[in-house]
mmCIF file of C-alpha atoms in Angstrom:
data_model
loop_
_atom_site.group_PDB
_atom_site.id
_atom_site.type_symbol
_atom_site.label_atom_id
_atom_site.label_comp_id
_atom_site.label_asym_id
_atom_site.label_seq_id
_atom_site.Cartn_x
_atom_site.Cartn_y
_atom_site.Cartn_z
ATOM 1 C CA UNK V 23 -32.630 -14.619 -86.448
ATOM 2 C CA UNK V 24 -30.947 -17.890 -87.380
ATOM 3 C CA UNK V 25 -30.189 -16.807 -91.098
ATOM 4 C CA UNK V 26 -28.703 -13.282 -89.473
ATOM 5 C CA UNK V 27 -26.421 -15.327 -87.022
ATOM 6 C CA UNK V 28 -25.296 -17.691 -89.884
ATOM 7 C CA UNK V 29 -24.374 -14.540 -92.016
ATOM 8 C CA UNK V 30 -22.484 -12.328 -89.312
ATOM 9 C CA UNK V 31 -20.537 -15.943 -88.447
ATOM 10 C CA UNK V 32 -19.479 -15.998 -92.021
ATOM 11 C CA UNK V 33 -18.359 -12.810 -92.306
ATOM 12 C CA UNK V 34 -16.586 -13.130 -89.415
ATOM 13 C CA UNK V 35 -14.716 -16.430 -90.851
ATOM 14 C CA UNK V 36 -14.150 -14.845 -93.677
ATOM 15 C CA UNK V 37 -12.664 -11.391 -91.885
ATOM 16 C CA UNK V 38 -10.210 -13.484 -90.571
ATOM 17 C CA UNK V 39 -9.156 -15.438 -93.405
ATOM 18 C CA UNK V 40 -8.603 -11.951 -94.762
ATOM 19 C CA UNK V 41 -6.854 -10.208 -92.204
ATOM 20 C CA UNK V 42 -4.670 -12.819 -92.040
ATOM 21 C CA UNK V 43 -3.596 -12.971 -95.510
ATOM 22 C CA UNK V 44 -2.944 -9.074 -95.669
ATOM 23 C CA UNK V 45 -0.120 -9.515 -93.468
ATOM 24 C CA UNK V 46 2.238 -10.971 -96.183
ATOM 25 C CA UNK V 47 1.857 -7.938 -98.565
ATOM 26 C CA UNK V 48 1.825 -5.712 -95.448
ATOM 27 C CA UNK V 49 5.588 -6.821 -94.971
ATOM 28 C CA UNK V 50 6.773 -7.815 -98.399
ATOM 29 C CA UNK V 51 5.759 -4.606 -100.078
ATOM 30 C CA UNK V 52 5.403 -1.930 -97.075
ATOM 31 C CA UNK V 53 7.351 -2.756 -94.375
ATOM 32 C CA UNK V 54 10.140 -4.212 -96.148
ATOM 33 C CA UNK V 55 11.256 -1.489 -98.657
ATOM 34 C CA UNK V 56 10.849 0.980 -95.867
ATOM 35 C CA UNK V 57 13.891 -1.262 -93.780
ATOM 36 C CA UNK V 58 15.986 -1.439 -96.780
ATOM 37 C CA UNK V 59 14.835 1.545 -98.591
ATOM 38 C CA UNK V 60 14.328 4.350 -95.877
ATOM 39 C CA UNK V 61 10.408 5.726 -95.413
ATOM 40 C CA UNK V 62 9.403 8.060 -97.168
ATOM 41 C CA UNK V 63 5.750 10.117 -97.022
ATOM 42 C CA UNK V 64 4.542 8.056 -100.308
ATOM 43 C CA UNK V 65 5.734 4.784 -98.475
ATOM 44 C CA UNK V 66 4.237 6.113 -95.199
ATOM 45 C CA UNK V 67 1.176 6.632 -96.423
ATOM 46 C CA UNK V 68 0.868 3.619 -98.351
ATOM 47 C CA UNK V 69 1.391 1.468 -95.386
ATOM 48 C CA UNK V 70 -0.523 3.727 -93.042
ATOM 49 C CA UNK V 71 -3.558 2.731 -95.672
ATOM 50 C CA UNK V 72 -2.791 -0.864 -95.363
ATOM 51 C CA UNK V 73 -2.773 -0.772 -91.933
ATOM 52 C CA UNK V 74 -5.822 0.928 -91.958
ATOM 53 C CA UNK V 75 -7.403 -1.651 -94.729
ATOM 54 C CA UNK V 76 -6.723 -4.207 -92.214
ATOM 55 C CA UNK V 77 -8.090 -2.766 -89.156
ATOM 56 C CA UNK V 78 -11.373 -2.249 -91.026
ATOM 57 C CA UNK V 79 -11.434 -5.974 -91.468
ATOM 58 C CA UNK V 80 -10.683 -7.001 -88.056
ATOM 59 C CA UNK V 81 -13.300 -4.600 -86.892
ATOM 60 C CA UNK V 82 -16.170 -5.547 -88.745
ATOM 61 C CA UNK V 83 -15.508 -9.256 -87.965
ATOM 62 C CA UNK V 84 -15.161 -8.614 -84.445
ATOM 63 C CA UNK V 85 -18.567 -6.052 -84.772
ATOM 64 C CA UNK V 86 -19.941 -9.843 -86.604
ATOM 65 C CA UNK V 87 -18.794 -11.634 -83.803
ATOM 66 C CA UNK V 88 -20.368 -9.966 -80.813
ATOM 67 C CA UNK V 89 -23.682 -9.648 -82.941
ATOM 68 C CA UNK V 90 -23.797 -13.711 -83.214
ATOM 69 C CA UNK V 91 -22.898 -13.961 -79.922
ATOM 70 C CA UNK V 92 -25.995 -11.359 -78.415
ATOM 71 C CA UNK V 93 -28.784 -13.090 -80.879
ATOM 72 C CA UNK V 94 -27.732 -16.862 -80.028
ATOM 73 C CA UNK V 95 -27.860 -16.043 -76.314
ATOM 74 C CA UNK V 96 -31.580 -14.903 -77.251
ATOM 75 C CA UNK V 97 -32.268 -17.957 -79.250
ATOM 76 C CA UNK V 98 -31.028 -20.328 -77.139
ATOM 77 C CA UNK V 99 -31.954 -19.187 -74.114
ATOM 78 C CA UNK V 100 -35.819 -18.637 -75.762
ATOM 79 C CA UNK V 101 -35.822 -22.485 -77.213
ATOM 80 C CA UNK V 102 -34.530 -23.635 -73.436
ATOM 81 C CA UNK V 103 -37.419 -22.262 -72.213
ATOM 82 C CA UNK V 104 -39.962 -23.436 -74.408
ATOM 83 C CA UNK V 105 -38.709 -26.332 -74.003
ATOM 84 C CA UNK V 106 -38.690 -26.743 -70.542
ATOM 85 C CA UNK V 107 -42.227 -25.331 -70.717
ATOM 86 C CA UNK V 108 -42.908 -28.505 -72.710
ATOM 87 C CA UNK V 109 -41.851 -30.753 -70.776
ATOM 88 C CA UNK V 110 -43.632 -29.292 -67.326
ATOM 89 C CA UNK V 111 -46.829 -29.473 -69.657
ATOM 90 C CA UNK V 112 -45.869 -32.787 -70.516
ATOM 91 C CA UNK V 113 -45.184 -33.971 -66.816
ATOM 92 C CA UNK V 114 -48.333 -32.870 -65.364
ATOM 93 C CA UNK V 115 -50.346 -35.241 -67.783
ATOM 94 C CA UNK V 116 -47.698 -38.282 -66.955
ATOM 95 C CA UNK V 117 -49.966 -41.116 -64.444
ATOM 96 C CA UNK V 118 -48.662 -40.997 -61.190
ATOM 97 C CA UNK V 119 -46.861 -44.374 -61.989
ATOM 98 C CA UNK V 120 -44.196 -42.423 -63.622
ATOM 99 C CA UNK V 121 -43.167 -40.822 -60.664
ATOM 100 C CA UNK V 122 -42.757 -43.855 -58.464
ATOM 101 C CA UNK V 123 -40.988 -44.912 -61.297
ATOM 102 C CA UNK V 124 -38.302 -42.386 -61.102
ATOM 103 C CA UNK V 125 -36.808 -39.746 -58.130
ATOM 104 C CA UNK V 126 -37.276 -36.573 -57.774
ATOM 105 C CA UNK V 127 -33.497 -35.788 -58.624
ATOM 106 C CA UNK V 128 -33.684 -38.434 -61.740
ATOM 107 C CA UNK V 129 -36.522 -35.973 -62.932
ATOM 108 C CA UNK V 130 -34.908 -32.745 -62.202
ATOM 109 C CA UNK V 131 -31.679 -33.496 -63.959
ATOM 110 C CA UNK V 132 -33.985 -33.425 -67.533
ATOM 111 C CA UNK V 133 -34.747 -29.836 -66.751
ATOM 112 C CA UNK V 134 -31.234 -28.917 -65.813
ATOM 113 C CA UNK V 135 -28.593 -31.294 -67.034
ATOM 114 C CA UNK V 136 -29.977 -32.426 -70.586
ATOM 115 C CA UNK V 137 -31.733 -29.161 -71.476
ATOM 116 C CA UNK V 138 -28.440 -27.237 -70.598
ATOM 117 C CA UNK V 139 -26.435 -29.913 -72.898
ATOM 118 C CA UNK V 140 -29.194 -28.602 -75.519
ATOM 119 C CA UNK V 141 -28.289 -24.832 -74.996
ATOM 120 C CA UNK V 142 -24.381 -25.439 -75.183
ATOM 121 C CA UNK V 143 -25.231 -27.055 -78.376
ATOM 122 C CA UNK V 144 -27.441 -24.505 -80.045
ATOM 123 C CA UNK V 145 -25.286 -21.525 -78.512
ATOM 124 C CA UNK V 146 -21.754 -22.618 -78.920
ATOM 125 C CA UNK V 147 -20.909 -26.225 -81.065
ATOM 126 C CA UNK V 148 -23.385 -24.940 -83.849
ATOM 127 C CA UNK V 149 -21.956 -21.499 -84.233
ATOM 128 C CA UNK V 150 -18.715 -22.940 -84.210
ATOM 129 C CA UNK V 151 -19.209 -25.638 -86.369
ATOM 130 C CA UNK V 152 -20.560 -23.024 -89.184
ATOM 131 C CA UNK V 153 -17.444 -20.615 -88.334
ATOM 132 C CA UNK V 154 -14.721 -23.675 -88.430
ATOM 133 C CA UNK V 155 -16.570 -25.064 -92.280
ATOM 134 C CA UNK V 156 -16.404 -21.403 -93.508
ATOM 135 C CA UNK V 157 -12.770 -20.479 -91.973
ATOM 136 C CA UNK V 158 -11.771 -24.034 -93.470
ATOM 137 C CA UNK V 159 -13.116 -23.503 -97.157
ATOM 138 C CA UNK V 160 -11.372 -19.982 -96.980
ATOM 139 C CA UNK V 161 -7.747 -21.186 -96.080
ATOM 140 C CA UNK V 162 -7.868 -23.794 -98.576
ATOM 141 C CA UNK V 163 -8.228 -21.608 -101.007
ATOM 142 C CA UNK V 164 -5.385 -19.718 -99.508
ATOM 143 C CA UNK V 165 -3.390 -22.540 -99.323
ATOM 144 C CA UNK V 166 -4.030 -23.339 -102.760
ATOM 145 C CA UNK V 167 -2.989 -20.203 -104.160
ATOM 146 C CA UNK V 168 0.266 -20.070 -101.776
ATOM 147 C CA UNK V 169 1.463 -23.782 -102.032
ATOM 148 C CA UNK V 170 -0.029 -26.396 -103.684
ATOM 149 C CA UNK V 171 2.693 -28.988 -102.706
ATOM 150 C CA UNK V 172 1.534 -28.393 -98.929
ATOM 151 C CA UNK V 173 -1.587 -28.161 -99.590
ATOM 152 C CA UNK V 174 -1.593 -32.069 -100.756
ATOM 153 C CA UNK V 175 0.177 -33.064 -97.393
ATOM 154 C CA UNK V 176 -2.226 -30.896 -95.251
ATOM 155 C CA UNK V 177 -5.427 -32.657 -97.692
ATOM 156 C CA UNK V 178 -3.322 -36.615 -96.644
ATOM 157 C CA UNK V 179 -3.295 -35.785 -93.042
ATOM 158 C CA UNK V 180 -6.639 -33.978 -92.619
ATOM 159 C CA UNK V 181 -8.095 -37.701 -94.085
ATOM 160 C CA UNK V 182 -6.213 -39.656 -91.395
ATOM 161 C CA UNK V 183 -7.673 -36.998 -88.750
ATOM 162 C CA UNK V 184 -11.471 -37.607 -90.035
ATOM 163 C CA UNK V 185 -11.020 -41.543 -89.963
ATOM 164 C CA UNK V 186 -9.617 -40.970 -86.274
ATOM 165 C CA UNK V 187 -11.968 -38.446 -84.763
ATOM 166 C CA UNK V 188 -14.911 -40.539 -86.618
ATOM 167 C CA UNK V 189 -14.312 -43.681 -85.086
ATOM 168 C CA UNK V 190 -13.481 -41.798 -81.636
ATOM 169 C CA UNK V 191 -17.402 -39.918 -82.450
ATOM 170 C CA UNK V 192 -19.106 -43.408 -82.806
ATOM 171 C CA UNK V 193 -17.485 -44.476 -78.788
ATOM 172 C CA UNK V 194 -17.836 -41.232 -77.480
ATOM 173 C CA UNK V 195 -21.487 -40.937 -78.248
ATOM 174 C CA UNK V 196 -22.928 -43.568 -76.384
ATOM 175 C CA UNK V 197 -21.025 -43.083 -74.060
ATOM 176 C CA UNK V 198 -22.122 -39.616 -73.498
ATOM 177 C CA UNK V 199 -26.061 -41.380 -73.121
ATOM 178 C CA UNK V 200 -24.781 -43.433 -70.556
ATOM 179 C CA UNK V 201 -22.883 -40.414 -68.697
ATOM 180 C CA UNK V 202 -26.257 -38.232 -69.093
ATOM 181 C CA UNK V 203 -28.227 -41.571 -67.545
ATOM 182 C CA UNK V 204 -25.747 -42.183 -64.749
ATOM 183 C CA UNK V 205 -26.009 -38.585 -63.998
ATOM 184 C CA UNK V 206 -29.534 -38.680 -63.508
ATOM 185 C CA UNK V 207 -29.632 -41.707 -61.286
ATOM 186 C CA UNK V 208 -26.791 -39.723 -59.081
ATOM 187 C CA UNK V 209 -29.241 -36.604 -58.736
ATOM 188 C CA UNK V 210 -31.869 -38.803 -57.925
ATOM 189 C CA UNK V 211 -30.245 -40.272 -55.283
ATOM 190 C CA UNK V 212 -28.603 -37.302 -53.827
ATOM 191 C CA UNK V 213 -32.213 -35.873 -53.637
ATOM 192 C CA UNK V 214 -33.167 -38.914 -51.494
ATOM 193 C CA UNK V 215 -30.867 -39.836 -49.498
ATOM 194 C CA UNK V 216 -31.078 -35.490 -48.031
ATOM 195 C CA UNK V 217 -34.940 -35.638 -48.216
ATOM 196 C CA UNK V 218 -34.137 -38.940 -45.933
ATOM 197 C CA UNK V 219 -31.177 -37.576 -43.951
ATOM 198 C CA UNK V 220 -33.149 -37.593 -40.624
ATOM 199 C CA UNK V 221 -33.833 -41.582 -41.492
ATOM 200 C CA UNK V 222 -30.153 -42.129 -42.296
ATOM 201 C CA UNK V 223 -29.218 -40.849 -39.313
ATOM 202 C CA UNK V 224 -31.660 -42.862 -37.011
ATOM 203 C CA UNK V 225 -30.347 -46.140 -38.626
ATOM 204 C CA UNK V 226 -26.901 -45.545 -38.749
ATOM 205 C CA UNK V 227 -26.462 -45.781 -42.556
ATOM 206 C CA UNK V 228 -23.924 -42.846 -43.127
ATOM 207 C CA UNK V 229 -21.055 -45.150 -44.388
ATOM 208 C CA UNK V 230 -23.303 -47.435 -46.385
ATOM 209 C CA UNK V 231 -24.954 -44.541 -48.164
ATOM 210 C CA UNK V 232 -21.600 -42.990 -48.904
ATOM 211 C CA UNK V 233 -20.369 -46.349 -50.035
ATOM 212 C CA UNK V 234 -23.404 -46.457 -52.762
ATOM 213 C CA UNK V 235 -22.915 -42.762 -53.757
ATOM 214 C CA UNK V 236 -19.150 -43.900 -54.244
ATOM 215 C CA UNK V 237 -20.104 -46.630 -57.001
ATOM 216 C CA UNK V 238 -23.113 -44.188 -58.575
#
């Protein structure tokens, strides 16, 4: 299913690399002699076929597109649940130590929050990482072919944007662990403190609760 997803995400790059670069002999050679030449059927016909070139393009890209976008809901949504299967399987042979260990809502935020991180990544930043390489290797060549000279200035500031967004990918990372792990200790005490309310309430501790969920 994987290899058919990578394929129809290609083609649909590579569609729109296409389409797009049928538009400048679409006006230079069609639509422009017809302004300053009058149309005439030959002309008309010629650009009704160009026209029609490109919409065959566009179509089978977008025809691509919706077919990556159907399977990957299927994988993802299959791997998310074998992999929460997993981890129930995996729970239920944990000692009991674990669970005092951590709260309910600590617990509940692996099956929700982290797996759900997991399915965002397998259905959408992997797709789109294999569409933006393909779509990026296509317009080079474009730009190659078209204008060398800004080709080199696009190549100079597409280094500078690597050496930024990896040094802002090293930071960002860990602190994405601690967000996940700071998210789970929230849950977890949201979980308590309702399970508790009734004891709250006896003992007054509204403001000091809401205090503590402030800093969490």
């Amino acid at each position: 299913t994987l290899l058919i997803v990578t394929a129809c995400i290609i083609i649909a790059a590579e569609a729109n690399v296409i389409g797009t670069a049928l538009l400048r002999p679409l006006i230079d050679e069609y639509i422009a002699p017809m302004v300053e030449l009058g149309v005439t059927p030959e002309r008309w016909a010629a650009f009704t076929g160009q026209i029609l070139k490109m919409a065959i393009v566009y179509i089978v890209g977008a025809i691509c597109i919706y077919i990556n976008a159907r399977l990957m809901i299927n994988v993802s949504t299959g791997i998310l649940y074998d992999i929460r299967t997993e981890m129930f399987r995996k729970m239920q042979k944990l000692p009991i130590k674990y669970f005092d260990r951590h709260t309910h809502g600590e617990i509940m935020s692996r099956y929700t929050n982290d797996t759900d991180a997991m399915r965002e990544m397998l259905g959408q930043s992997i797709p789109n990482l294999i569409n933006s390489l393909f779509r990026v290797i296509s317009v080079f060549v474009m730009m190659v072919i078209l204008s060398p000279a800004l080709t080199v200035i696009t190549i100079v500031m597409l280094v500078l944007m690597i050496l930024v967004v990896k040094n802002l990918g090293k930071k960002s990372g860990a602190f994405y662990k601690k967000r996940q792990a700071a998210l789970g200790v929230a849950n977890g005490y949201i979980e308590e403190m309702t399970e508790g309310q009734k004891v709250v309430k006896v003992f007054c501790r509204e403001d000091r609760i809401n205090n503590e969920f402030s800093k969490l």
